[in-house]
Structures are given as structure tokens and as C-alpha cells.
PDB file of C-alpha atoms in Angstrom:
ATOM      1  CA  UNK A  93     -13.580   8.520  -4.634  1.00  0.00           C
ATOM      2  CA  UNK A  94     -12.898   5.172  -3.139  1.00  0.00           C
ATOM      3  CA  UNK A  95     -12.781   4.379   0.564  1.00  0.00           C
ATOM      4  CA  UNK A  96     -11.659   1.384   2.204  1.00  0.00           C
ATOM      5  CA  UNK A  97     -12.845   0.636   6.220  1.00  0.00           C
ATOM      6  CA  UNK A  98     -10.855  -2.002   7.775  1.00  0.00           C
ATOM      7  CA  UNK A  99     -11.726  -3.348  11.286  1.00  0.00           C
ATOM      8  CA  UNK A 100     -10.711  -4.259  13.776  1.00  0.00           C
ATOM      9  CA  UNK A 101      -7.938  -2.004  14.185  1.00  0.00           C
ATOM     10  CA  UNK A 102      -5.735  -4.776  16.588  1.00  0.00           C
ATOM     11  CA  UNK A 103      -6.228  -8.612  16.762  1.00  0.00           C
ATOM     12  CA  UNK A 104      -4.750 -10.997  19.397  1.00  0.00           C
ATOM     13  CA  UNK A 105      -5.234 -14.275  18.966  1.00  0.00           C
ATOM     14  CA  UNK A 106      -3.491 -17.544  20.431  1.00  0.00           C
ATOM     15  CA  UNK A 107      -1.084 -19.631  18.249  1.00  0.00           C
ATOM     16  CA  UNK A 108      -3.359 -22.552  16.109  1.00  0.00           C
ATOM     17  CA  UNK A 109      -6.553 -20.157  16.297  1.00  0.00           C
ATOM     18  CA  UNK A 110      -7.909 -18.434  13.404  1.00  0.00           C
ATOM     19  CA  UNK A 111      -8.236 -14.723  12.455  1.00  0.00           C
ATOM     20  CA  UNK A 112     -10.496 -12.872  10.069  1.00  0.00           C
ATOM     21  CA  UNK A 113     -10.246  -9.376   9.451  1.00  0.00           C
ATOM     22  CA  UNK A 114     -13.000  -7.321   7.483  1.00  0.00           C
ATOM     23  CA  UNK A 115     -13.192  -4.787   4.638  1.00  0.00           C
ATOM     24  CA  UNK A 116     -16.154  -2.509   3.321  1.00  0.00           C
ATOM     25  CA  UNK A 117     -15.329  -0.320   0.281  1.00  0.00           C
ATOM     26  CA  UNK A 118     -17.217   2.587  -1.281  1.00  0.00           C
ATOM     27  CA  UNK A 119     -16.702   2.530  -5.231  1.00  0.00           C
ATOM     28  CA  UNK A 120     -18.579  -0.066  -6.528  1.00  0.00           C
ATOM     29  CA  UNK A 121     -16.847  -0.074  -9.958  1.00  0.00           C
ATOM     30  CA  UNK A 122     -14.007  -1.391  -8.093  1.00  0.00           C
ATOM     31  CA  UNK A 123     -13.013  -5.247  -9.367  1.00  0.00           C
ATOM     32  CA  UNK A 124      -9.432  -5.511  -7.598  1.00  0.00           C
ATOM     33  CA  UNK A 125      -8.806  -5.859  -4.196  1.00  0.00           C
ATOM     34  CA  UNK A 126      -5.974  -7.263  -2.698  1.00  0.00           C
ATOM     35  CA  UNK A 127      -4.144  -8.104   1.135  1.00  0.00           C
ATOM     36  CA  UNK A 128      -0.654  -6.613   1.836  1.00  0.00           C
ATOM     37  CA  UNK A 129       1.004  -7.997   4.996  1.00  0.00           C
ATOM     38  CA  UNK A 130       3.526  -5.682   6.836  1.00  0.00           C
ATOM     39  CA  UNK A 131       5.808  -7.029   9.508  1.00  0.00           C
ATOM     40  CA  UNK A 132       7.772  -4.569  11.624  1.00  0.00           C
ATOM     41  CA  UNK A 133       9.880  -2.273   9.866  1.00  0.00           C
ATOM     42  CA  UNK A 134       9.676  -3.741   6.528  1.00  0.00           C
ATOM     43  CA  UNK A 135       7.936  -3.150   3.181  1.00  0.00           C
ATOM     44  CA  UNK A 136       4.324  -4.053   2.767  1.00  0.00           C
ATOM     45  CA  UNK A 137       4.353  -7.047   0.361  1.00  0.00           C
ATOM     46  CA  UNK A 138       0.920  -8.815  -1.291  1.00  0.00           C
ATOM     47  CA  UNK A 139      -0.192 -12.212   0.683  1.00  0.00           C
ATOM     48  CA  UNK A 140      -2.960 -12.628  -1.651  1.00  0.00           C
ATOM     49  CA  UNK A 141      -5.237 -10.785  -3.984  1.00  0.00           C
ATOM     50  CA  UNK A 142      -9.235 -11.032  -5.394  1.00  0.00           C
ATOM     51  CA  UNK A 143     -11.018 -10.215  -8.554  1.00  0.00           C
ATOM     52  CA  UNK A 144     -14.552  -9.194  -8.805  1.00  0.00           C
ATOM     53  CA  UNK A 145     -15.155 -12.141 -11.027  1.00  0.00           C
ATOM     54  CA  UNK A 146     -14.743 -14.951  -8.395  1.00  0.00           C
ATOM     55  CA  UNK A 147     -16.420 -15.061  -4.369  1.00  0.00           C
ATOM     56  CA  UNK A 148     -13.453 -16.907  -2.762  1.00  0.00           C
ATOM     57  CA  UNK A 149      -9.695 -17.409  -3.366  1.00  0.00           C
ATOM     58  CA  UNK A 150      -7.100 -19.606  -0.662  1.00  0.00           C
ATOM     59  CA  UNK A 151      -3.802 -19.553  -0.470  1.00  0.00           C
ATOM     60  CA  UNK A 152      -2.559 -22.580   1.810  1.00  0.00           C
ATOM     61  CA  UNK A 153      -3.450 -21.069   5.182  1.00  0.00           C
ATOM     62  CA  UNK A 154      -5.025 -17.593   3.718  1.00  0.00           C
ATOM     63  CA  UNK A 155      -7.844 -17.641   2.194  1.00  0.00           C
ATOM     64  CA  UNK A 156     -10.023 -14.193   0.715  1.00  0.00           C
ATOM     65  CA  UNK A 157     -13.417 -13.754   0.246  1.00  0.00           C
ATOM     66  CA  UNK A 158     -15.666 -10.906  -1.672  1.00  0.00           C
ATOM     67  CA  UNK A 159     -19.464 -10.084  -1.285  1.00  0.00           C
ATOM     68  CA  UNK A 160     -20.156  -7.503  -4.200  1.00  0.00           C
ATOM     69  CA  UNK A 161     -23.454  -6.971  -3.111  1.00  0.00           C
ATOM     70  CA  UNK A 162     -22.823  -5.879  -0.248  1.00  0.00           C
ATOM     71  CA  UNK A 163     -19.139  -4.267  -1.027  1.00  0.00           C
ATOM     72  CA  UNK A 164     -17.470  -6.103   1.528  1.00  0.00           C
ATOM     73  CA  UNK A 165     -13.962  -8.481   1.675  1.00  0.00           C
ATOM     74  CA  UNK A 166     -12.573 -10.749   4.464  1.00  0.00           C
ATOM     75  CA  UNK A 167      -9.058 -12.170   5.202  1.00  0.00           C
ATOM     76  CA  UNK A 168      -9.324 -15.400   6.405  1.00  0.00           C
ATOM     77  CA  UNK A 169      -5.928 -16.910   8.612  1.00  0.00           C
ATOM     78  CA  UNK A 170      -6.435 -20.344   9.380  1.00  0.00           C
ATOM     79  CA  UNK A 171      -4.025 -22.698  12.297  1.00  0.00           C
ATOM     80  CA  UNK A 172      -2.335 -19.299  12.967  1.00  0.00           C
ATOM     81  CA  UNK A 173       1.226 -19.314  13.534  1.00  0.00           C
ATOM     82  CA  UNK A 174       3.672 -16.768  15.545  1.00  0.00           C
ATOM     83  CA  UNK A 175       4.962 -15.403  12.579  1.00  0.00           C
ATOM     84  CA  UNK A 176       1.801 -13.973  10.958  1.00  0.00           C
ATOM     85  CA  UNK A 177       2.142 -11.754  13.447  1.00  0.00           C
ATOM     86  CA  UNK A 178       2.368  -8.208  11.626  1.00  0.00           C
ATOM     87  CA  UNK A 179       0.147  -5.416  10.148  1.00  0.00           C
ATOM     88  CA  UNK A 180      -2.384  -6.558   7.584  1.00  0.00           C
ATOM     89  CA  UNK A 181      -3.869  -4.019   4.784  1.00  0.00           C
ATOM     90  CA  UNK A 182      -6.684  -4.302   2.516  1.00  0.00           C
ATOM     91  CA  UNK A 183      -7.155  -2.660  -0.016  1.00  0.00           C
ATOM     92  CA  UNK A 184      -9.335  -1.960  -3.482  1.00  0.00           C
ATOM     93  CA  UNK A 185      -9.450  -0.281  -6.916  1.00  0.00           C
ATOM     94  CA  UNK A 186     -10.608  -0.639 -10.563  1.00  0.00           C
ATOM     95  CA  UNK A 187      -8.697  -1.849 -13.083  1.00  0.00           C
ATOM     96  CA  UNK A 188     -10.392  -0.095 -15.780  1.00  0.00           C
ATOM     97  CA  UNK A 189     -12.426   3.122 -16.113  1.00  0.00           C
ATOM     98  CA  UNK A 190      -9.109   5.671 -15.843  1.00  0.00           C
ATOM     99  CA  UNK A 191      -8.710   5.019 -12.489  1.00  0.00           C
ATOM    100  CA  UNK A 192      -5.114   3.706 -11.083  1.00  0.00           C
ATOM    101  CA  UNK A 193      -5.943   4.702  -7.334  1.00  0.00           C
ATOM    102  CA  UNK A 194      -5.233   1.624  -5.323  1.00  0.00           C
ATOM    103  CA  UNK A 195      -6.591   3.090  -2.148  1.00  0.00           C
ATOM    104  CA  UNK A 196      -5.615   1.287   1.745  1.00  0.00           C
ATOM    105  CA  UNK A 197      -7.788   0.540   4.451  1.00  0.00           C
ATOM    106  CA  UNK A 198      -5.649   2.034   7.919  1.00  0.00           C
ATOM    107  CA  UNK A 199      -4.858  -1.833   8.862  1.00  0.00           C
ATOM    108  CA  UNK A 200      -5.055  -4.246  11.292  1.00  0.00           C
ATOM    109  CA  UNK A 201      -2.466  -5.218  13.773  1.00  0.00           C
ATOM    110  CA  UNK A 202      -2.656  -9.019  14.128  1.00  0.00           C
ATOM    111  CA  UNK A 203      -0.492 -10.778  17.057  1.00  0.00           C
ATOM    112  CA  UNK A 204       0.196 -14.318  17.223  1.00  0.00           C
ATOM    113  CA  UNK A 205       0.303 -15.371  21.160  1.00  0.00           C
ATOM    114  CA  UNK A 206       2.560 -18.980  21.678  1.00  0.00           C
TER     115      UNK A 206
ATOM    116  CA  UNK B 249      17.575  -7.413  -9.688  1.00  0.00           C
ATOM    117  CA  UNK B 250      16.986  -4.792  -7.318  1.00  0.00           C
ATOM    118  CA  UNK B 251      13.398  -4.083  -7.222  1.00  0.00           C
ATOM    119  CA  UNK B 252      11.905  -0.349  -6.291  1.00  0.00           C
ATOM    120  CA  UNK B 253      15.113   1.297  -4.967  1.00  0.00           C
ATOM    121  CA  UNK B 254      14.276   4.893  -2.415  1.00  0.00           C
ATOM    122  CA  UNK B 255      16.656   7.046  -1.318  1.00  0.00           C
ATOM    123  CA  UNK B 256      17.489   8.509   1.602  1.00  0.00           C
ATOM    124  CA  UNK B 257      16.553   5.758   3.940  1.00  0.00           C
ATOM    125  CA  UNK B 258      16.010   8.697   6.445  1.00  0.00           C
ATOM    126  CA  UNK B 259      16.456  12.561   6.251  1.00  0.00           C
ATOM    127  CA  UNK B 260      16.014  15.056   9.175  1.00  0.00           C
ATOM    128  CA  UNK B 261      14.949  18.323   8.335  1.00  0.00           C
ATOM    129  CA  UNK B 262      14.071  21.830   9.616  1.00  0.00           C
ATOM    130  CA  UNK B 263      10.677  23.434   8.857  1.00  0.00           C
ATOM    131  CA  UNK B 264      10.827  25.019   5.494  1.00  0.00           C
ATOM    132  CA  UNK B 265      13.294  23.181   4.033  1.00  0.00           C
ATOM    133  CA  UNK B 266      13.332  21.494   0.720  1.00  0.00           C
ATOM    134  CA  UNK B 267      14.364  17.904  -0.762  1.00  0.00           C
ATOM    135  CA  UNK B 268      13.429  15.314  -2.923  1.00  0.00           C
ATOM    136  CA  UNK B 269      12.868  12.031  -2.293  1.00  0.00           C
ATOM    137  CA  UNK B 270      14.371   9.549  -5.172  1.00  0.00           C
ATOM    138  CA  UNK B 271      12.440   6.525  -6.540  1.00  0.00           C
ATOM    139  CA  UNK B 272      14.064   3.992  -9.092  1.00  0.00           C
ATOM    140  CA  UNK B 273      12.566   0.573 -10.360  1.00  0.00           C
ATOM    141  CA  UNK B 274      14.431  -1.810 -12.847  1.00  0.00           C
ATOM    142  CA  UNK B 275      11.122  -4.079 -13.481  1.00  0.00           C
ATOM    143  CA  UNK B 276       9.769  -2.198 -16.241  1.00  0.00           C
ATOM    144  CA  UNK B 277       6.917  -1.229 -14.496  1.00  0.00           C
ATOM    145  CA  UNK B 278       4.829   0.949 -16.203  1.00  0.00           C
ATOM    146  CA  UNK B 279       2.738   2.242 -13.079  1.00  0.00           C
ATOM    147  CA  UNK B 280       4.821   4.152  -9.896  1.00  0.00           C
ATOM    148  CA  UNK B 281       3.226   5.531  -6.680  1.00  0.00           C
ATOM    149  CA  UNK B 282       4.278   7.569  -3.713  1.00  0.00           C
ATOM    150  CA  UNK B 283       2.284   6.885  -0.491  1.00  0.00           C
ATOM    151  CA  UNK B 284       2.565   7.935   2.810  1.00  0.00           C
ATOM    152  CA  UNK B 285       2.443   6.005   5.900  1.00  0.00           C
ATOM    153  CA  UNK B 286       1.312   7.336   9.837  1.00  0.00           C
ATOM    154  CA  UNK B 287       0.566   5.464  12.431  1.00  0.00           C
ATOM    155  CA  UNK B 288      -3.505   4.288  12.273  1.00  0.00           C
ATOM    156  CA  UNK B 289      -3.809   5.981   9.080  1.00  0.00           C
ATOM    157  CA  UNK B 290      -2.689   3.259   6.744  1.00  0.00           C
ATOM    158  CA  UNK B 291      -0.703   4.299   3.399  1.00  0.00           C
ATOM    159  CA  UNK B 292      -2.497   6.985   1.816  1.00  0.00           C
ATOM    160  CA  UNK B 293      -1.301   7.874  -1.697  1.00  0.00           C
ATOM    161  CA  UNK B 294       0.452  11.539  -2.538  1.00  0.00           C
ATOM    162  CA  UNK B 295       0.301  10.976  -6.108  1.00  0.00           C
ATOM    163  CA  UNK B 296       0.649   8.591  -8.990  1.00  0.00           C
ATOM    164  CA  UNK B 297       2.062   8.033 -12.428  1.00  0.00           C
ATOM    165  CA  UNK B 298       0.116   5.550 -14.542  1.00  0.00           C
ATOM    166  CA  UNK B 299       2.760   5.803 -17.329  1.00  0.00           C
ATOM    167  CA  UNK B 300       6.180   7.657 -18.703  1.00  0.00           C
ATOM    168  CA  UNK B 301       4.597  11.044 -18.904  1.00  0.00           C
ATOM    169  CA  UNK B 302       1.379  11.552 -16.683  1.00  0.00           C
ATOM    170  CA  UNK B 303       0.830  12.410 -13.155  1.00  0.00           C
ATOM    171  CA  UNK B 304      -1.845  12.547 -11.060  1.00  0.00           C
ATOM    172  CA  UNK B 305      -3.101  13.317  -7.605  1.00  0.00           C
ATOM    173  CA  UNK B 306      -3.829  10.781  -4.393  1.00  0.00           C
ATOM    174  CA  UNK B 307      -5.572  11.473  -1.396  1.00  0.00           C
ATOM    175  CA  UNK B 308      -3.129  13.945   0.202  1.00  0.00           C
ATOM    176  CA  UNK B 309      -1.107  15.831  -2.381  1.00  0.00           C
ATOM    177  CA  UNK B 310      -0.771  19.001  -1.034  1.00  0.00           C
ATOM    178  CA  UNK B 311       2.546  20.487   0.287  1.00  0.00           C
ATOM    179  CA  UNK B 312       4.548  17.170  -2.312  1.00  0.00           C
ATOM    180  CA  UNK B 313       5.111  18.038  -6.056  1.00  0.00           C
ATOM    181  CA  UNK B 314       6.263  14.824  -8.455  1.00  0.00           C
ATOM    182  CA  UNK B 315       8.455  13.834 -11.676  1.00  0.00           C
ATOM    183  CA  UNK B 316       8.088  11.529 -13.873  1.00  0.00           C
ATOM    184  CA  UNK B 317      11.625  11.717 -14.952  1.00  0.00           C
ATOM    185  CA  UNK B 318      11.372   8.473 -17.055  1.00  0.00           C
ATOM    186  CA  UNK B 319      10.281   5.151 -17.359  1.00  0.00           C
ATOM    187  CA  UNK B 320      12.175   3.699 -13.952  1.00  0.00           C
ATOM    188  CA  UNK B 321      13.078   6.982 -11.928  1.00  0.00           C
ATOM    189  CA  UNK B 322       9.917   8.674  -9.943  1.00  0.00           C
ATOM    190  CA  UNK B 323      10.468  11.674  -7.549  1.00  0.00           C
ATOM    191  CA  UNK B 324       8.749  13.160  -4.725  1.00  0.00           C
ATOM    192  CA  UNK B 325       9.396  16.488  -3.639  1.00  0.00           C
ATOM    193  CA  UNK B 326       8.657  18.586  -0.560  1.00  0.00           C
ATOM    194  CA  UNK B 327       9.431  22.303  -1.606  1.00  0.00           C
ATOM    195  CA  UNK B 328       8.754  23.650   2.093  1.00  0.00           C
ATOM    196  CA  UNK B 329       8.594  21.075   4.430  1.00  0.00           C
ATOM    197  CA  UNK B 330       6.260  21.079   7.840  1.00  0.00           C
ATOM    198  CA  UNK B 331       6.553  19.226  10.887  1.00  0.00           C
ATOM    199  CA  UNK B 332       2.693  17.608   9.397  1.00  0.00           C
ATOM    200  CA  UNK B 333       5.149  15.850   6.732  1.00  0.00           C
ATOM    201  CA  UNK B 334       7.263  13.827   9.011  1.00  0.00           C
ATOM    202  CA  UNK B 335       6.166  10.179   7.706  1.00  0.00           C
ATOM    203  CA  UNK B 336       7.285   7.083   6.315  1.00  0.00           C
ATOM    204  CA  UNK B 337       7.404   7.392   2.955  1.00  0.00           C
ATOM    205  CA  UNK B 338       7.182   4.472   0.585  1.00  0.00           C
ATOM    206  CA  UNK B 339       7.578   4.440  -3.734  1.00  0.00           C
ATOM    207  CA  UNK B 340       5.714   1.018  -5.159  1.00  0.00           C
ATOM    208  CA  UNK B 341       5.579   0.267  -8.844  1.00  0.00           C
ATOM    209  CA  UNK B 342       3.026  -2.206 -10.510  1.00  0.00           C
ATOM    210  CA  UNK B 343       3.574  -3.525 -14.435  1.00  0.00           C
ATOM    211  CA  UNK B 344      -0.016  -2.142 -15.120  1.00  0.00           C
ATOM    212  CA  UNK B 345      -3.732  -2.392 -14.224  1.00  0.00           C
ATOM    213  CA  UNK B 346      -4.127  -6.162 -14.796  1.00  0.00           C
ATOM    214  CA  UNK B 347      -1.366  -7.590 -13.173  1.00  0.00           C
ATOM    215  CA  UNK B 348      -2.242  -5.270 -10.406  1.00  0.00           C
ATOM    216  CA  UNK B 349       0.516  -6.371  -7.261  1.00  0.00           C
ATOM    217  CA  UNK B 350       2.520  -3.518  -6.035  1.00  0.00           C
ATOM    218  CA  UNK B 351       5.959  -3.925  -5.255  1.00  0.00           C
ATOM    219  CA  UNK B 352       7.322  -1.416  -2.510  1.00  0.00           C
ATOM    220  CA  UNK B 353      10.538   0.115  -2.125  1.00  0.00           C
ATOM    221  CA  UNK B 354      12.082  -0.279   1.982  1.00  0.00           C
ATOM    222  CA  UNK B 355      10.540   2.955   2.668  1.00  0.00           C
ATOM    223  CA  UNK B 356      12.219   6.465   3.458  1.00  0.00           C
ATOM    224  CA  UNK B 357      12.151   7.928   7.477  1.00  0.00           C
ATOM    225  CA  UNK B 358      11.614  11.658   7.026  1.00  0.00           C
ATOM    226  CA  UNK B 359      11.335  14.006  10.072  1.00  0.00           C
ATOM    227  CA  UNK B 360      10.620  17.511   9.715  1.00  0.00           C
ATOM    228  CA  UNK B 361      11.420  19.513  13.194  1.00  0.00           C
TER     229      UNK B 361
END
């Protein structure tokens, strides 16, 4: 089955900088993979998603981008701000083949310093 | 609209003691998924329902049993719980495949003593 390494496990960074946090996956049928940002005691809610189909997507300040060859997917957080402080989640999956598994990498806890 | 609704928000409860955890979504989701949540270990899924109908297993099913009771309402339950299962517990739902975000529900506190 899939599996989904995240690093680095904890991120500090100083308000304006820029953060990137990596993903490797295991399947390589897998075509979905998306970002879920978690802030402290809440739900985990999707920031921004990529398809197998395309190498980069951004978002405003987020961007995401995918190396199939080498099964591998970066968050990119530009001009950082305090409140993007909170755990971030990859994660990947196919959307075809019988599979529904969307399976987590074990996050990344980013803080924001003023 | 309410969105993936779980309840109890928390539950204490003794070692070998059953309950069920409730899961209800009014988006007409056709997809609904119980994870799990521990700190530095991510969500890992318990099990899934792709539609009204069929279950299947996650990564860590054992000790949790699931029902599909209809098209909104999924269940997780713990027939004999162990201090291993005290967790966060989160339901999501997802329309299908293609659309592919998950919404969660605000997550269920369960402590097993």
C-alpha cells in the first residue's frame, strides 16, 4: 500500500521568510495529492491540492509542486505570516484503480516567529 | 448547512468498555472515512466507505468495527476498548474520487483508562 514520508517533522521560521516542507510517496499509481493545514485544536481543512497531470500549482502565498519521477511533492509558503503557524499534512492517493485510501504523511509543525 | 457532524466531542472510558462513535454529513457525499489522530503519527485511517453499502479497511482497523447505516450517517465502533485507543478521532466525507477534498468533522476526544 501507499506511504507518505513527510519531513521535517517541526519548522521555525521568522515572520516574512519562506517555508517548504517535503513529501516522498510509495504508490506510484497515485495522481492526487493534496495539503491539509491544521491549527491547534481544530479540524484539518485542504490549503491546496495537485494532480499528476500538472508539475506546479500556487495559491496566492502557497504554492505545490510534484516530481513524478522521482515520487516526491513540496509545499511552498512564501512572505510567511504569524498565522500560518499550525500543523501541515500531505498527503496522496489514486483516484482510480479501486483504491479510495487517501493516506497522511505524520506532519509538520510550522511556527511563525514575529 | 452543517457539514460532517461527530458525536461525542469527548468520552472517557474504562478498559473494556464499548461505544460508538456517530458520524453524520448533509453534503451528499458519497465517500466517508474514520481516521485516527496521535501525536507524530499523523491521521491514519481505521476504515472507509466509498459508497451507501461498502466498507473497507485503513491502516489500523483492528480493535474498531463500522456501519454504513446510510447515505449521510457513518459509525465507528469500539466493542472492547484499550487504553492503545485513546485518540482523537476524526469522520471526513469527500463527494467522490474526482473532486477529491475531504471535509472533516471537529473531531471526537476519546480516553480509554
Amino acid at each position: 500500500g501507499e506511504n507518505v514520508e513527510q519531513h521535517p517533522s517541526t519548522l521555525s521560521v521568522q515572520e516574512g521568510d519562506s517555508a517548504v516542507i517535503k513529501c516522498t510517496y510509495s504508490d506510484s499509481a497515485s495522481n492526487y495529492f493534496p495539503w491539509y493545514k491544521q491549527e491547534l485544536g481544530k479540524r484539518p481543512q485542504l490549503i491546496i491540492d495537485i494532480r499528476s497531470n500538472v508539475g506546479e500549482k500556487k495559491d496566492q502565498r502557497i504554492a505545490v509542486t510534484l516530481n513524478k519521477t522521482a515520487k516526491h511533492f513540496s509545499l511552498h509558503i512564501t512572505e510567511t505570516q504569524p498565522e500560518d503557524s499550525a500543523v501541515y499534512f500531505c498527503a496522496a492517493s489514486r483516484t482510480q484503480g479501486g483504491s479510495e485510501k487517501l493516506v497522511f504523511g505524520k506532519g509538520t509543525k510550522l511556527t511563525v516567529n514575529p | 448547512n452543517a457539514g460532517v457532524t461527530q458525536t461525542p466531542k469527548f468520552q472517557v472510558l474504562k478498559t473494556g468498555q464499548s461505544m460508538t462513535l456517530q458520524c453524520a454529513q448533509d453534503m451528499n457525499h458519497n465517500s466517508m472515512y474514520w481516521y485516527r489522530q496521535d501525536p507524530g503519527m499523523g491521521l491514519r485511517l481505521i476504515y472507509y466507505s466509498a459508497s451507501e453499502g461498502t466498507t473497507d479497511k485503513g491502516e489500523v482497523p483492528n480493535g474498531y468495527n463500522v456501519s454504513r447505516l446510510n447515505k449521510r450517517e457513518f459509525s465507528l465502533r469500539l466493542e472492547s476498548a484499550a487504553p492503545s485507543q485513546t485518540s482523537v478521532y476524526f469522520c471526513a466525507s469527500r463527494l467522490d474520487l474526482i473532486t477529491g477534498e475531504l471535509f472533516f468533522g471537529e473531531g471526537s476526544r476519546l480516553t480509554v483508562l
